[in-house]
Short mmCIF file of C-alpha atoms in Angstrom, two decimals:
data_model
loop_
_atom_site.label_atom_id
_atom_site.label_comp_id
_atom_site.label_asym_id
_atom_site.label_seq_id
_atom_site.Cartn_x
_atom_site.Cartn_y
_atom_site.Cartn_z
CA MET A 14 102.79 131.26 93.03
CA ASP A 15 103.04 131.10 89.30
CA THR A 16 99.35 130.26 89.18
CA LEU A 17 98.44 133.25 91.32
CA VAL A 18 100.38 135.66 89.11
CA LEU A 19 98.70 134.22 86.04
CA TYR A 20 95.30 134.50 87.70
CA LEU A 21 95.87 138.16 88.53
CA ARG A 22 96.96 138.90 84.96
CA TYR A 23 93.88 137.19 83.58
CA ILE A 24 91.48 139.16 85.76
CA SER A 25 93.21 142.46 85.16
CA ALA A 26 92.76 141.86 81.43
CA SER A 27 89.11 141.03 82.03
CA MET A 28 88.60 144.24 84.03
CA ARG A 29 90.25 146.39 81.41
CA SER A 30 88.04 144.94 78.70
CA GLN A 31 84.91 145.64 80.75
CA MET A 32 85.96 149.24 81.25
CA GLN A 33 86.05 149.74 77.48
CA TYR A 34 82.27 150.12 77.47
CA LYS A 35 81.92 152.76 80.12
CA LEU A 36 78.27 153.73 79.65
CA SER A 37 77.16 150.14 79.60
CA PHE A 38 79.27 149.44 82.68
CA PHE A 39 77.82 152.42 84.51
CA LEU A 40 74.20 151.61 83.64
CA THR A 41 74.55 147.95 84.51
CA SER A 42 76.18 148.75 87.84
CA ALA A 43 73.45 151.26 88.59
CA GLY A 44 70.93 148.56 87.72
CA TYR A 45 72.38 146.11 90.23
CA PHE A 46 72.43 148.87 92.82
CA PHE A 47 68.77 149.68 92.18
CA SER A 48 67.53 146.14 92.11
CA SER A 49 69.07 145.26 95.43
CA ILE A 50 68.14 148.53 97.14
CA ILE A 51 64.55 148.02 96.03
CA ASP A 52 64.40 144.67 97.82
CA PHE A 53 65.37 146.45 100.99
CA VAL A 54 62.72 149.11 100.36
CA GLY A 55 60.28 146.19 100.42
CA ILE A 56 61.57 145.04 103.82
CA ALA A 57 61.45 148.59 105.17
CA VAL A 58 57.84 148.94 104.00
CA LEU A 59 56.86 145.71 105.78
CA ILE A 60 58.62 146.73 108.99
CA GLY A 61 57.07 150.18 108.75
CA ARG A 62 53.65 148.58 108.53
CA PHE A 63 54.04 145.70 111.01
CA GLY A 64 56.71 146.83 113.47
CA ALA A 65 59.55 144.53 114.53
CA LEU A 66 59.66 141.02 113.06
CA LYS A 67 59.58 138.43 115.87
CA GLY A 68 61.49 140.90 118.01
CA TRP A 69 64.13 141.69 115.38
CA ASN A 70 64.32 145.41 114.67
CA ILE A 71 65.23 146.96 111.33
CA GLY A 72 68.87 147.52 112.33
CA GLU A 73 69.31 143.84 113.14
CA ILE A 74 67.60 142.73 109.94
CA ALA A 75 69.87 145.13 108.03
CA LEU A 76 72.83 143.11 109.34
CA PHE A 77 71.40 139.90 107.86
CA TYR A 78 70.43 141.62 104.64
CA GLY A 79 73.68 143.52 104.15
CA LEU A 80 75.97 140.61 104.96
CA SER A 81 74.17 138.20 102.61
CA GLN A 82 74.13 140.75 99.77
CA LEU A 83 77.81 141.46 100.23
CA SER A 84 78.84 137.81 100.24
CA PHE A 85 76.66 137.15 97.19
CA ALA A 86 78.25 140.09 95.37
CA PHE A 87 81.75 138.80 96.06
CA THR A 88 80.74 135.34 94.90
CA GLU A 89 79.15 136.58 91.68
CA SER A 90 82.25 138.59 90.83
CA TRP A 91 84.90 135.98 91.30
CA MET A 92 82.83 132.91 90.36
CA ARG A 93 81.47 134.44 87.15
CA GLY A 94 83.18 131.86 84.94
CA PHE A 95 81.47 129.01 86.79
CA ASN A 96 78.19 130.89 86.93
CA VAL A 97 77.95 130.94 83.12
CA PHE A 98 79.74 127.63 82.70
CA ASN A 99 76.97 126.21 80.48
CA ARG A 100 78.15 128.60 77.74
CA TYR A 101 81.67 127.17 77.99
CA ILE A 102 80.30 123.69 77.40
CA ILE A 103 77.88 124.71 74.64
CA ASP A 104 80.33 126.69 72.51
CA GLY A 105 83.29 124.39 73.09
CA ARG A 106 85.41 126.94 74.92
CA PHE A 107 85.84 124.40 77.69
CA ASP A 108 87.66 122.02 75.36
CA ARG A 109 90.23 124.73 74.69
CA ILE A 110 90.69 125.19 78.43
CA LEU A 111 91.30 121.47 78.85
CA LEU A 112 94.08 121.60 76.28
CA ARG A 113 96.10 124.21 78.13
CA PRO A 114 98.75 123.05 80.58
CA ARG A 115 97.27 124.88 83.58
CA GLY A 116 94.72 124.04 86.28
CA VAL A 117 91.22 123.75 84.84
CA ALA A 118 89.35 125.34 87.74
CA MET A 119 91.82 128.25 87.83
CA GLN A 120 91.29 128.97 84.14
CA VAL A 121 87.51 129.01 84.48
CA LEU A 122 87.82 131.29 87.50
CA ALA A 123 90.18 133.60 85.70
CA ALA A 124 88.22 133.75 82.45
CA GLU A 125 85.75 136.33 83.70
CA PHE A 126 85.78 138.64 86.68
CA GLN A 127 82.60 140.63 86.83
CA LEU A 128 82.98 144.22 87.87
CA MET A 129 79.34 145.04 87.18
CA ARG A 130 78.36 143.70 90.56
CA VAL A 131 79.95 146.79 92.06
CA GLY A 132 76.39 148.11 92.45
CA ARG A 133 75.46 145.20 94.70
CA PHE A 134 78.73 145.68 96.62
CA ILE A 135 77.99 149.31 97.37
CA GLN A 136 74.41 148.63 98.32
CA GLY A 137 75.19 145.57 100.44
CA GLY A 138 78.02 147.44 102.14
CA ALA A 139 75.85 150.49 102.82
CA ILE A 140 73.05 148.44 104.36
CA LEU A 141 75.52 146.40 106.40
CA TRP A 142 77.03 149.65 107.65
CA TYR A 143 73.58 150.93 108.56
CA GLY A 144 72.95 147.67 110.42
CA ILE A 145 76.27 147.92 112.26
CA LEU A 146 75.33 151.38 113.51
CA ALA A 147 71.59 150.89 114.04
CA SER A 148 71.55 147.46 115.67
CA GLY A 149 72.76 148.93 118.95
CA ILE A 150 75.63 146.48 119.39
CA ALA A 151 78.67 147.62 121.37
CA TRP A 152 81.16 146.15 118.92
CA ARG A 153 84.05 144.25 120.44
CA PHE A 154 87.06 143.07 118.47
CA SER A 155 85.85 139.47 118.55
CA ASP A 156 82.45 140.56 117.14
CA VAL A 157 84.11 142.27 114.19
CA LEU A 158 86.22 139.19 113.62
CA MET A 159 83.09 137.05 113.69
CA LEU A 160 81.35 139.30 111.15
CA VAL A 161 84.33 139.08 108.78
CA GLY A 162 84.35 135.31 109.31
CA GLY A 163 80.65 135.29 108.41
CA LEU A 164 81.36 137.16 105.19
CA ILE A 165 84.07 134.65 104.27
CA GLY A 166 81.81 131.75 105.22
CA GLY A 167 78.97 133.14 103.10
CA VAL A 168 81.21 133.63 100.07
CA LEU A 169 82.55 130.07 100.40
CA VAL A 170 79.10 128.48 100.66
CA PHE A 171 77.68 130.47 97.73
CA SER A 172 80.80 129.60 95.73
CA GLY A 173 80.26 125.93 96.56
CA ILE A 174 76.68 126.11 95.28
CA ILE A 175 77.82 127.73 92.04
CA LEU A 176 80.56 125.15 91.62
CA ILE A 177 78.00 122.34 91.99
CA GLN A 178 75.72 124.14 89.53
CA ALA A 179 78.61 124.36 87.03
CA THR A 180 79.50 120.71 87.53
CA SER A 181 75.94 119.69 86.72
CA CYS A 182 76.57 121.15 83.24
CA PHE A 183 78.72 118.12 82.48
CA TRP A 184 75.49 116.12 82.41
CA THR A 185 72.94 118.73 81.29
CA VAL A 186 73.14 122.36 80.29
CA GLU A 187 69.44 122.90 80.97
CA SER A 188 69.60 122.86 84.74
CA LEU A 189 70.78 126.41 85.37
CA GLU A 190 67.39 127.92 86.02
CA ALA A 191 66.63 125.19 88.53
CA PHE A 192 69.74 126.17 90.47
CA ASN A 193 68.38 129.70 90.81
CA MET A 194 66.25 128.15 93.49
CA PHE A 195 69.37 127.57 95.59
CA THR A 196 71.35 130.70 94.71
CA TYR A 197 68.71 133.43 94.48
CA GLY A 198 66.28 131.51 96.67
CA GLY A 199 69.02 131.03 99.27
CA LEU A 200 69.91 134.70 99.08
CA GLU A 201 66.27 135.68 99.57
CA ALA A 202 65.98 133.39 102.60
CA MET A 203 69.18 134.79 104.12
CA HIS A 204 67.82 138.33 104.10
CA TYR A 205 65.95 137.46 107.29
CA PRO A 206 66.92 135.73 110.54
CA LEU A 207 66.37 131.99 110.16
CA ASP A 208 64.11 131.65 113.19
CA ILE A 209 61.18 133.16 111.26
CA TYR A 210 61.13 130.11 108.97
CA ASN A 211 59.68 126.67 109.49
CA GLY A 212 61.87 123.99 111.00
CA TRP A 213 62.55 122.07 107.80
CA LEU A 214 63.84 125.12 105.93
CA ARG A 215 65.92 126.17 108.94
CA ARG A 216 67.52 122.73 109.17
CA ALA A 217 68.09 122.58 105.40
CA LEU A 218 69.87 125.95 105.46
CA THR A 219 72.02 124.86 108.39
CA PHE A 220 72.98 121.28 107.63
CA VAL A 221 72.37 120.63 103.93
CA LEU A 222 73.03 123.94 102.21
CA PRO A 223 74.82 125.64 105.09
CA LEU A 224 74.03 129.23 104.12
CA ALA A 225 73.42 129.83 107.82
CA ALA A 226 77.20 130.16 108.05
CA GLY A 227 76.93 133.40 106.07
CA GLY A 228 74.39 135.13 108.30
CA TRP A 229 72.38 133.37 110.92
CA ILE A 230 75.27 131.72 112.77
CA PRO A 231 77.67 134.67 113.10
CA ILE A 232 75.04 137.41 113.48
CA GLY A 233 72.91 135.34 115.83
CA ALA A 234 76.01 134.82 117.96
CA ILE A 235 76.99 138.50 117.90
CA LEU A 236 73.48 139.56 118.89
CA GLY A 237 73.48 136.92 121.63
CA ARG A 238 70.29 135.32 120.37
CA VAL A 239 69.72 131.61 119.95
CA VAL A 240 73.25 130.79 118.71
CA PRO A 241 75.90 130.17 121.45
CA TYR A 242 78.70 132.72 121.11
CA PRO A 243 81.69 130.47 120.29
CA ALA A 244 79.69 128.78 117.51
CA GLY A 245 79.84 132.09 115.65
CA PHE A 246 83.48 131.46 114.84
CA LEU A 247 82.64 128.29 112.92
CA SER A 248 81.42 130.13 109.79
CA PRO A 249 84.56 130.11 107.65
CA PHE A 250 85.23 126.46 108.48
CA ILE A 251 81.71 125.39 107.56
CA GLY A 252 82.07 127.36 104.34
CA LEU A 253 85.42 125.81 103.54
CA ALA A 254 84.12 122.29 104.18
CA PHE A 255 81.16 122.91 101.87
CA LEU A 256 83.32 124.38 99.11
CA LEU A 257 85.67 121.39 99.34
CA CYS A 258 82.68 119.05 98.93
CA GLY A 259 81.73 121.07 95.85
CA TYR A 260 85.27 120.82 94.53
CA ALA A 261 85.33 117.06 95.03
CA PHE A 262 82.11 116.86 93.01
CA TRP A 263 83.72 119.03 90.32
CA LEU A 264 86.72 116.70 90.07
CA TYR A 265 84.35 113.75 89.86
CA GLY A 266 82.35 115.40 87.08
CA LEU A 267 85.48 116.38 85.22
CA ARG A 268 86.52 112.74 84.95
CA TYR A 269 83.26 111.90 83.23
CA TYR A 270 83.23 114.82 80.83
CA GLU A 271 83.17 113.92 77.19
CA SER A 272 83.27 116.64 74.61
CA THR A 273 80.69 116.51 71.84
CA GLY A 274 83.55 117.41 69.56
CA SER A 275 81.78 120.28 67.84
CA MET B 101 44.18 141.93 61.20
CA SER B 102 44.53 138.27 60.31
CA THR B 103 48.18 138.90 59.39
CA TYR B 104 48.95 140.08 62.90
CA PHE B 105 46.96 137.25 64.38
CA ALA B 106 49.00 134.75 62.38
CA LEU B 107 52.25 136.42 63.45
CA MET B 108 51.21 136.29 67.06
CA LYS B 109 50.19 132.67 66.80
CA ALA B 110 53.51 131.71 65.23
CA ARG B 111 55.43 133.44 67.98
CA PHE B 112 53.16 131.94 70.62
CA LEU B 113 53.74 128.40 69.34
CA THR B 114 57.51 128.95 69.19
CA LEU B 115 57.58 130.11 72.79
CA LEU B 116 55.54 127.12 73.89
CA GLN B 117 58.49 124.89 72.98
CA TYR B 118 60.57 125.85 76.00
CA ARG B 119 59.21 123.20 78.32
CA GLU B 120 62.32 122.29 80.33
CA ALA B 121 62.86 125.94 81.13
CA ALA B 122 59.25 126.07 82.27
CA LEU B 123 59.71 123.11 84.59
CA ALA B 124 62.77 124.66 86.20
CA GLY B 125 60.90 127.95 86.43
CA ILE B 126 58.00 126.32 88.22
CA MET B 127 60.29 124.79 90.83
CA THR B 128 62.06 128.09 91.43
CA GLN B 129 58.82 130.05 91.62
CA ILE B 130 57.31 127.59 94.10
CA ALA B 131 60.45 127.82 96.26
CA PHE B 132 60.31 131.61 96.20
CA GLY B 133 56.60 131.50 96.95
CA LEU B 134 57.20 129.31 100.00
CA ILE B 135 59.87 131.66 101.33
CA ARG B 136 57.60 134.67 100.76
CA VAL B 137 54.69 132.98 102.49
CA MET B 138 56.89 132.13 105.49
CA ILE B 139 58.13 135.72 105.71
CA ILE B 140 54.65 137.22 105.56
CA ARG B 141 53.35 134.68 108.10
CA ALA B 142 56.14 135.71 110.47
CA PHE B 143 55.20 139.37 110.02
CA TYR B 144 51.55 138.63 110.70
CA ALA B 145 52.43 136.54 113.75
CA SER B 146 54.33 139.42 115.32
CA ALA B 147 52.15 142.32 114.11
CA ALA B 148 51.59 144.96 116.77
CA THR B 149 48.19 145.94 115.31
CA PRO B 150 46.25 143.41 113.21
CA PRO B 151 46.35 144.44 109.53
CA GLU B 152 43.06 144.96 107.67
CA THR B 153 43.98 142.40 105.00
CA SER B 154 43.71 138.80 106.19
CA LEU B 155 46.70 136.47 106.02
CA ALA B 156 44.83 134.08 103.72
CA GLN B 157 44.21 136.90 101.23
CA VAL B 158 47.87 137.94 101.16
CA VAL B 159 49.05 134.34 100.82
CA THR B 160 46.65 133.99 97.89
CA MET B 161 48.06 137.15 96.30
CA ILE B 162 51.60 135.77 96.68
CA TRP B 163 50.76 132.47 94.97
CA LEU B 164 48.88 134.23 92.21
CA GLY B 165 51.92 136.46 91.70
CA GLN B 166 54.23 133.44 91.43
CA ALA B 167 51.89 131.73 88.96
CA VAL B 168 51.50 134.71 86.61
CA LEU B 169 55.04 136.02 87.10
CA GLY B 170 55.60 135.86 83.34
CA ILE B 171 52.99 138.54 82.75
CA ILE B 172 55.03 141.17 84.58
CA PRO B 173 56.75 143.34 81.93
CA TRP B 174 60.21 142.87 83.37
CA ASN B 175 62.06 142.67 80.06
CA GLY B 176 61.78 143.74 76.45
CA ASP B 177 61.70 141.50 73.41
CA GLY B 178 65.28 140.19 73.16
CA GLU B 179 65.06 139.50 69.42
CA ILE B 180 63.89 143.01 68.60
CA MET B 181 66.67 144.51 70.68
CA SER B 182 69.36 142.43 69.03
CA MET B 183 67.87 143.36 65.64
CA MET B 184 68.43 147.01 66.48
CA ARG B 185 72.01 146.31 67.40
CA SER B 186 72.82 144.19 64.36
CA GLY B 187 70.96 146.41 61.90
CA ASN B 188 68.67 143.57 60.85
CA VAL B 189 65.80 145.89 61.71
CA ALA B 190 66.16 147.02 58.09
CA TYR B 191 64.49 143.78 57.00
CA GLU B 192 61.60 144.53 59.29
CA LEU B 193 61.19 147.93 57.67
CA ALA B 194 60.93 146.30 54.27
CA ARG B 195 57.93 144.21 55.29
CA PRO B 196 54.48 145.47 54.37
CA ILE B 197 53.28 145.56 57.98
CA HIS B 198 52.86 148.17 60.60
CA LEU B 199 55.92 147.84 62.76
CA TYR B 200 54.48 148.88 66.10
CA THR B 201 51.51 146.54 65.75
CA TYR B 202 53.82 143.68 64.81
CA TRP B 203 55.98 144.30 67.85
CA TYR B 204 52.93 144.65 70.06
CA VAL B 205 51.49 141.27 69.05
CA ARG B 206 54.90 139.69 69.55
CA ALA B 207 54.89 141.13 73.06
CA LEU B 208 51.43 139.63 73.62
CA ALA B 209 52.85 136.21 72.74
CA LEU B 210 55.91 136.78 74.93
CA ARG B 211 53.74 137.60 77.93
CA THR B 212 51.25 134.75 77.48
CA ALA B 213 52.96 131.61 76.13
CA PRO B 214 55.62 131.08 78.82
CA THR B 215 53.11 132.11 81.48
CA LEU B 216 50.57 129.58 80.27
CA LEU B 217 53.13 126.77 80.56
CA ARG B 218 54.03 127.74 84.09
CA ALA B 219 50.75 129.00 85.47
CA VAL B 220 48.56 125.92 85.09
CA PRO B 221 50.70 123.52 87.18
CA GLN B 222 51.40 126.26 89.69
CA PHE B 223 47.71 126.98 90.16
CA LEU B 224 47.08 123.30 90.78
CA ILE B 225 49.93 123.02 93.29
CA ALA B 226 49.05 126.22 95.12
CA LEU B 227 45.32 125.42 95.23
CA PHE B 228 45.48 121.81 96.39
CA LEU B 229 48.89 120.56 97.54
CA PHE B 230 49.68 122.72 100.53
CA PRO B 231 48.28 122.53 104.06
CA PRO B 232 45.12 124.66 104.34
CA GLU B 233 46.62 127.81 105.84
CA TRP B 234 49.37 127.85 103.16
CA ARG B 235 47.05 127.48 100.21
CA MET B 236 45.84 129.83 97.53
CA VAL B 237 42.20 130.53 98.39
CA PRO B 238 40.33 132.79 95.95
CA GLY B 239 37.88 135.21 97.56
CA SER B 240 34.85 133.43 96.06
CA TRP B 241 33.66 132.04 92.75
CA LEU B 242 32.48 135.52 91.91
CA SER B 243 35.99 136.88 92.63
CA VAL B 244 37.51 134.42 90.17
CA LEU B 245 34.91 135.36 87.59
CA ALA B 246 35.55 139.07 88.11
CA TRP B 247 39.29 138.46 87.94
CA THR B 248 39.27 137.04 84.38
CA PRO B 249 38.71 140.36 82.56
CA THR B 250 41.35 142.01 84.73
CA LEU B 251 43.77 139.23 83.75
CA LEU B 252 43.10 140.08 80.11
CA GLY B 253 43.59 143.76 80.92
CA ALA B 254 46.88 142.97 82.65
CA ILE B 255 48.14 141.12 79.56
CA LEU B 256 47.17 143.94 77.18
CA LEU B 257 48.77 146.52 79.46
CA SER B 258 51.89 144.49 80.05
CA ALA B 259 52.41 143.98 76.32
CA ALA B 260 52.26 147.76 75.84
CA LEU B 261 54.93 148.25 78.54
CA THR B 262 57.04 145.44 77.07
CA THR B 263 56.94 147.02 73.62
CA LEU B 264 58.03 150.37 75.06
CA MET B 265 61.04 148.63 76.61
CA SER B 266 61.97 146.98 73.32
CA ILE B 267 61.64 150.28 71.51
CA ALA B 268 64.05 151.93 73.96
CA SER B 269 66.83 150.13 72.12
CA MET B 270 66.14 152.32 69.10
CA TRP B 271 67.64 155.24 70.97
CA THR B 272 70.53 153.72 72.78
CA LEU B 273 72.63 150.64 72.31
CA ALA B 274 73.00 150.44 76.07
CA ALA B 275 69.43 149.18 76.31
CA ASP B 276 70.56 146.26 78.48
CA GLY B 277 71.70 148.72 81.08
CA ILE B 278 68.43 150.67 80.92
CA LEU B 279 66.49 147.45 81.37
CA ARG B 280 68.50 146.61 84.45
CA ILE B 281 67.22 149.82 85.98
CA THR B 282 63.63 149.55 84.78
CA THR B 283 63.20 145.88 85.77
CA PRO B 284 63.49 146.40 89.55
CA ILE B 285 61.34 149.54 89.36
CA VAL B 286 58.61 147.70 87.48
CA THR B 287 58.62 144.76 89.92
CA LEU B 288 58.45 147.12 92.89
CA LEU B 289 55.70 149.34 91.51
CA SER B 290 53.59 146.42 90.33
CA GLY B 291 53.44 145.14 93.91
CA MET B 292 55.41 141.96 93.25
CA ILE B 293 58.06 142.61 95.90
CA VAL B 294 55.69 143.80 98.60
CA PRO B 295 51.94 144.25 98.06
CA LEU B 296 51.16 147.94 97.59
CA LEU B 297 48.59 147.40 100.37
CA TYR B 298 51.29 147.80 102.98
CA TYR B 299 52.67 151.13 101.79
CA PRO B 300 51.89 154.30 103.72
CA ASP B 301 48.49 155.64 102.61
CA TRP B 302 49.75 158.57 100.53
CA ALA B 303 52.14 156.34 98.56
CA LYS B 304 49.54 153.62 98.19
CA ARG B 305 46.98 155.90 96.62
CA ALA B 306 49.49 157.30 94.12
CA LEU B 307 50.92 153.88 93.22
CA GLU B 308 47.48 152.42 92.57
CA LEU B 309 46.92 154.94 89.79
CA LEU B 310 50.15 154.15 87.93
CA PRO B 311 50.01 151.64 85.06
CA PHE B 312 52.18 149.11 86.96
CA ALA B 313 49.55 148.39 89.63
CA GLY B 314 47.25 147.20 86.86
CA VAL B 315 49.74 144.57 85.77
CA TYR B 316 49.65 142.56 88.99
CA GLU B 317 48.45 144.09 92.23
CA LEU B 318 44.95 145.22 91.28
CA PRO B 319 43.93 141.96 89.55
CA ALA B 320 45.43 140.01 92.48
CA ARG B 321 43.31 142.01 94.91
CA VAL B 322 40.20 141.11 92.94
CA PHE B 323 41.19 137.43 92.81
CA SER B 324 41.94 137.15 96.52
CA GLY B 325 38.84 139.05 97.59
CA VAL B 326 40.65 142.07 99.03
CA LEU B 327 38.56 144.03 96.54
CA GLU B 328 34.86 143.30 95.97
CA PRO B 329 34.13 141.58 92.62
CA SER B 330 32.31 144.72 91.49
CA ALA B 331 35.59 146.67 91.74
CA ALA B 332 36.81 144.71 88.71
CA PHE B 333 35.00 147.18 86.43
CA GLY B 334 37.10 150.06 87.71
CA VAL B 335 40.30 148.02 87.49
CA PHE B 336 39.55 146.97 83.94
CA ALA B 337 38.77 150.56 82.91
CA LEU B 338 42.04 151.77 84.41
CA GLN B 339 43.94 149.01 82.60
CA LEU B 340 42.32 149.90 79.25
CA PHE B 341 43.02 153.59 79.78
CA TRP B 342 46.71 152.95 80.42
CA THR B 343 46.96 150.45 77.57
CA ALA B 344 45.53 153.01 75.15
CA ALA B 345 47.82 155.75 76.44
CA LEU B 346 50.95 153.60 76.28
CA VAL B 347 50.13 152.20 72.84
CA LEU B 348 49.70 155.74 71.59
CA LEU B 349 52.99 156.74 73.15
CA GLY B 350 54.72 153.69 71.69
CA ARG B 351 53.42 154.41 68.20
CA LEU B 352 54.57 158.00 68.46
CA ILE B 353 58.05 156.99 69.58
CA THR B 354 58.31 154.33 66.89
CA ALA B 355 57.35 156.81 64.19
CA ARG B 356 59.90 159.32 65.43
CA GLY B 357 62.57 156.66 65.86
CA LEU B 358 62.04 155.33 62.35
CA GLY B 359 62.26 158.87 61.03
CA ARG B 360 65.82 159.20 62.22
CA ILE B 361 67.00 155.65 61.69
CA VAL B 362 70.08 155.26 59.53
CA VAL B 363 70.74 151.80 58.17
CA GLN B 364 74.37 151.26 57.37
CA GLY B 365 74.82 149.54 54.05
CA GLY B 366 76.86 146.42 53.53
#
């Protein structure tokens, strides 16, 4: 309880400091909004030119696109500290964190909460909303529940990836760009239904890096295609299991961390 | 002239040092390329009417785009922008060189050195390592030959756009924010996100005339054989026209910006 209160105080301080630079905040948010809307313009152009993609119409693809963007935006906001964890190692800030009598992971989480991603939130939400209306689904309560579960599952899996990326900084601080392959590459892959990809990528995104939990599994189930309906409810549990694996790796890495002392 | 050449060379050699970053970049760009190729293959497989551009040509354009990604003017020169913020630009003013030209040659180095590190292995991988229908297949030897001047044109043009972005920080300290808006626009209009080929005709014709198409899409069309090798002349002319126009614009803005610059003492 104490930890939660402290966490909330930390992030409210972080938000207030970001709001000190209003123009910069506004422009950066607008930038995130633009960059993610432009990706969707690309998809719309392709669908306009080619028609439906393997039988998926634009409304259905909007569901995949919107849900993955939204879960990525949530992850980027709350995992910001881990996302730029290499800086904590390089400038020695992490050593200060280790000295404080509070949970290490909580302090890294609380150190930065990025509001800028509000642009991606709005855009992801808008496209998801468009998908909800345009996909022609008669939404039942269980479908809505499944979609929310998919969002949670997606956030948990992305968070797990970022946690593993941060942990790798204990060994090398040069690996961050390589992890873009999994974060941004994973996000790119999730914009579309998984059945358009080759088998190996589909299996990798289901069983190794289970990003399917944040899109393909719940949405496929809701749309009644390929995925059996009850499986759609698995998303948050898959996500949680993956994040726990990431956390175990983090604890392992933490034991081996040695400060350079600078 | 030799001064600027030396400055460019120094910058070029500095940028060549970032080899680990290049390795990670190659892996990421290959992964993105694979995803893009799978997406476009799926679109082609389910196309209602067969598109006029062949799948092999589009796949080739995608791999070329991944290989020369660094040429796209998606950012400004970080050092110049932080100089504006810190006021260190005053030192630059004291040097006996023409500022715009200096910044332009730095941009040339920024667009070529990292790209060179990444492009060569990526070309090899994309040309030889994948199964045949996934490979990069240039239109013909003549296409590759015709593509080389347009590559040069793309670099010259991209450096002019890059310099304009760096200069933007003379006018506002929120240049980071401006760049976040210009970056996605530049990638979209250059055809990196989706080839301009697939846009509705009216949009396509307009976009092809903008400077951004000359940075990636038009050279890629020459390389992949979507355009005849002879079309390279027109592409190159368009690139030179835009380079000249943007350099002129950049010089004008620099001169005006320097006129109103106030360096705080201390």
